[in-house]
XYZ file of C-alpha atoms in Angstrom:
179
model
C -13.802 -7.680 -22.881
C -12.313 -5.521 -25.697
C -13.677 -2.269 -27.308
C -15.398 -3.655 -30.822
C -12.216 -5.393 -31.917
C -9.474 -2.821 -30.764
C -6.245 -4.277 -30.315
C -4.982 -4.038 -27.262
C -1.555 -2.083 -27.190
C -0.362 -3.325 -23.763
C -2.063 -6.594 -22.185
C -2.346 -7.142 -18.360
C 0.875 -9.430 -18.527
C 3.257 -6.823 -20.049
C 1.767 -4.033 -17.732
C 2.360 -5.773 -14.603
C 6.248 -6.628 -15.630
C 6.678 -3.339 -16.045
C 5.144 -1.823 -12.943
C 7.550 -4.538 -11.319
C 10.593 -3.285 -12.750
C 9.393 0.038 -12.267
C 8.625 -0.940 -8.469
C 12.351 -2.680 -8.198
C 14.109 1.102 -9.369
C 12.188 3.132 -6.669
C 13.202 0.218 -3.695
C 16.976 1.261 -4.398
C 16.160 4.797 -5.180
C 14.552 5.272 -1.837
C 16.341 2.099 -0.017
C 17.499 4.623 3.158
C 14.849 7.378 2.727
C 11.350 8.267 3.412
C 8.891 9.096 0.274
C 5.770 9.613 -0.134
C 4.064 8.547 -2.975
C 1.301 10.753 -4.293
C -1.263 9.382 -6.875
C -2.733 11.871 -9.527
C -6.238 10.892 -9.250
C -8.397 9.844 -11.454
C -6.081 8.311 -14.476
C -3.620 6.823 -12.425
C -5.591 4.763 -9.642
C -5.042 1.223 -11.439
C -0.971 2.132 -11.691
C -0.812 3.739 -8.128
C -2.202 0.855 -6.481
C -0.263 -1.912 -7.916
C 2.743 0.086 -8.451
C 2.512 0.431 -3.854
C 1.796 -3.521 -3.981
C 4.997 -4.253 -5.921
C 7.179 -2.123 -3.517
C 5.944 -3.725 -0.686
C 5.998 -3.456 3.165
C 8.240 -0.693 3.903
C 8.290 1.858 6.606
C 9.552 4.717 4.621
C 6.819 4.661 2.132
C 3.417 6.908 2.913
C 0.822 7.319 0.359
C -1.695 10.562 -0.608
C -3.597 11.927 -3.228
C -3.991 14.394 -5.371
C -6.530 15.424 -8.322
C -6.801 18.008 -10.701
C -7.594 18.336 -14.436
C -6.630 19.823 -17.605
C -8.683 17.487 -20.311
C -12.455 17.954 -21.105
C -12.318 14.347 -23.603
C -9.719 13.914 -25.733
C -7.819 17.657 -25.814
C -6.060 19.303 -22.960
C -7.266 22.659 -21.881
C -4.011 23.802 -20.710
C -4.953 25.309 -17.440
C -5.004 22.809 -14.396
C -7.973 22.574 -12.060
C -7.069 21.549 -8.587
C -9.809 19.327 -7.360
C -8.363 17.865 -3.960
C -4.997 18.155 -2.301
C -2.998 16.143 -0.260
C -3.386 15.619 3.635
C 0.189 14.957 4.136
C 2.263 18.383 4.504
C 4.809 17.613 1.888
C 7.631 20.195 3.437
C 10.830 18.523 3.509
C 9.751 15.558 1.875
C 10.644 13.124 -1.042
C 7.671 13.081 -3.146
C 7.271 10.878 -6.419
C 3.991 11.957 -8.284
C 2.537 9.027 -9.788
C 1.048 9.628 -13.272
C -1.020 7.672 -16.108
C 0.734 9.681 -18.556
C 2.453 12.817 -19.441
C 1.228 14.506 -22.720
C 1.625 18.298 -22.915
C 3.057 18.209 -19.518
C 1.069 21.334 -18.235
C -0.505 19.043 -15.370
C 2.797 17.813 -14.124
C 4.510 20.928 -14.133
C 2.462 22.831 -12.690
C 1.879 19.855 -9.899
C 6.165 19.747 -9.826
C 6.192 23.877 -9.200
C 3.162 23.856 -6.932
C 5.078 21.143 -4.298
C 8.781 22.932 -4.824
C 6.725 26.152 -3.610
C 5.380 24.062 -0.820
C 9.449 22.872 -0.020
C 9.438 19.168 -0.822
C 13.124 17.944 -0.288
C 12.697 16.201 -3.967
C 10.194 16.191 -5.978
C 10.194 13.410 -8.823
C 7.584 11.884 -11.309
C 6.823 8.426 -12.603
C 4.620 7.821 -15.755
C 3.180 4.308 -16.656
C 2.865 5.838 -20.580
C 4.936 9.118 -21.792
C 3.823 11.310 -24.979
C 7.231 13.159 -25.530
C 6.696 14.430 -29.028
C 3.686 15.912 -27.622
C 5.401 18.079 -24.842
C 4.518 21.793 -24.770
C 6.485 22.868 -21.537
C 10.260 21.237 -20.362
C 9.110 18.655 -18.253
C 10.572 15.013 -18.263
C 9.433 12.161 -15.942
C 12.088 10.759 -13.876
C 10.589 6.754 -14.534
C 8.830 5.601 -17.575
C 6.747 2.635 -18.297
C 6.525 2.670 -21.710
C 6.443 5.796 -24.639
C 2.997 6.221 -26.511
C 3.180 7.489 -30.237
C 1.708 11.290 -30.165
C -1.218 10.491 -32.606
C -2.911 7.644 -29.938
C -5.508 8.274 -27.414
C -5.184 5.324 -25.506
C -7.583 3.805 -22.875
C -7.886 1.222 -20.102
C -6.006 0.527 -17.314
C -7.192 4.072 -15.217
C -7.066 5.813 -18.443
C -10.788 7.404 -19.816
C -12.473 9.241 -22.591
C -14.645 11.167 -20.915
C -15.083 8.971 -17.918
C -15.180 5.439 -19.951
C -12.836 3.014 -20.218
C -10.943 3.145 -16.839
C -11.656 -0.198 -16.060
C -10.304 -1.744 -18.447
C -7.533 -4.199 -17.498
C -5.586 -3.412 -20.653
C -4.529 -0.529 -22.690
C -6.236 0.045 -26.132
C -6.088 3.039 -29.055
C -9.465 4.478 -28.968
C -10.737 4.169 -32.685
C -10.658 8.183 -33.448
C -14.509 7.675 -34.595
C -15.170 6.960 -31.311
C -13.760 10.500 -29.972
């Protein structure tokens, strides 16, 4: 299945390699500790899920969820709607927000503020894509899967245009007449 003859940017091969590695860095990060991992719904469902298969059976890892918004299609509004928070209290707790990507930032931050406020012991993110040049407040994410050039709206893989696209099992630049 591709998108009228799109090419796809990253397949299902070179995503799962890199959620591996990605998965191999948090084991040692968090080898002796308890995190919780917290999955910015909707965008990054497909990443959470097989980024907690990769890690594994562990003891020290709990999972929750979170969603809010900032896009209406293809442009960020810049405020952050909170649409559901998490059930586990996150006070003096590692958490690692897991992200589909970081663009402006404005989600993250404010998501890496609101759990400081609520006195996580860390508080750390991982992206599956990253949009640095695109960056409007200081926000880096601690784990990258792989950098996106500014200009592409990509899709697949959890990632929508208004709602579309998510289940895609690749990533793809949405042709701009399509926006």
């Amino acid at each position: 299945m591709n998108i009228e003859g799109q090419q796809i940017l990253f397949s299902e091969e070179v995503i799962a390699a890199k959620i591996k590695e990605l998965a191999e860095q948090i084991k040692k990060d968090y080898a002796n500790e308890d995190v919780i991992l917290v999955c910015v719904l909707n965008g990054a469902f497909m990443f959470f899920t097989d980024l907690v298969k990769c890690i594994g059976p562990s003891e020290n890892v709990y999972v929750d969820f979170i969603m809010c918004s900032s896009y209406s299609g293809a442009e960020s509004e810049g405020s952050v709607k909170f649409l559901k928070d998490m059930k586990l209290n996150p006070k003096d707790k590692n958490l690692l927000l897991v992200e589909d990507i970081v663009d402006t930032g404005h989600t993250m931050s404010t998501l890496m503020s609101l759990f400081k406020v609520r006195h996580a012991k860390s508080v750390k993110l991982i992206s599956l894509f990253d949009k640095p040049e695109r960056r409007l407040v200081d926000i880096h994410p601690d784990y990258v899967g792989f950098k996106v050039d500014k200009n592409a709206f990509i899709v697949g893989y959890g990632l929508d245009y208004n709602e579309k696209y998510r289940n895609l099992p690749y990533v793809t630049c949405l042709n701009p007449d399509k926006l």
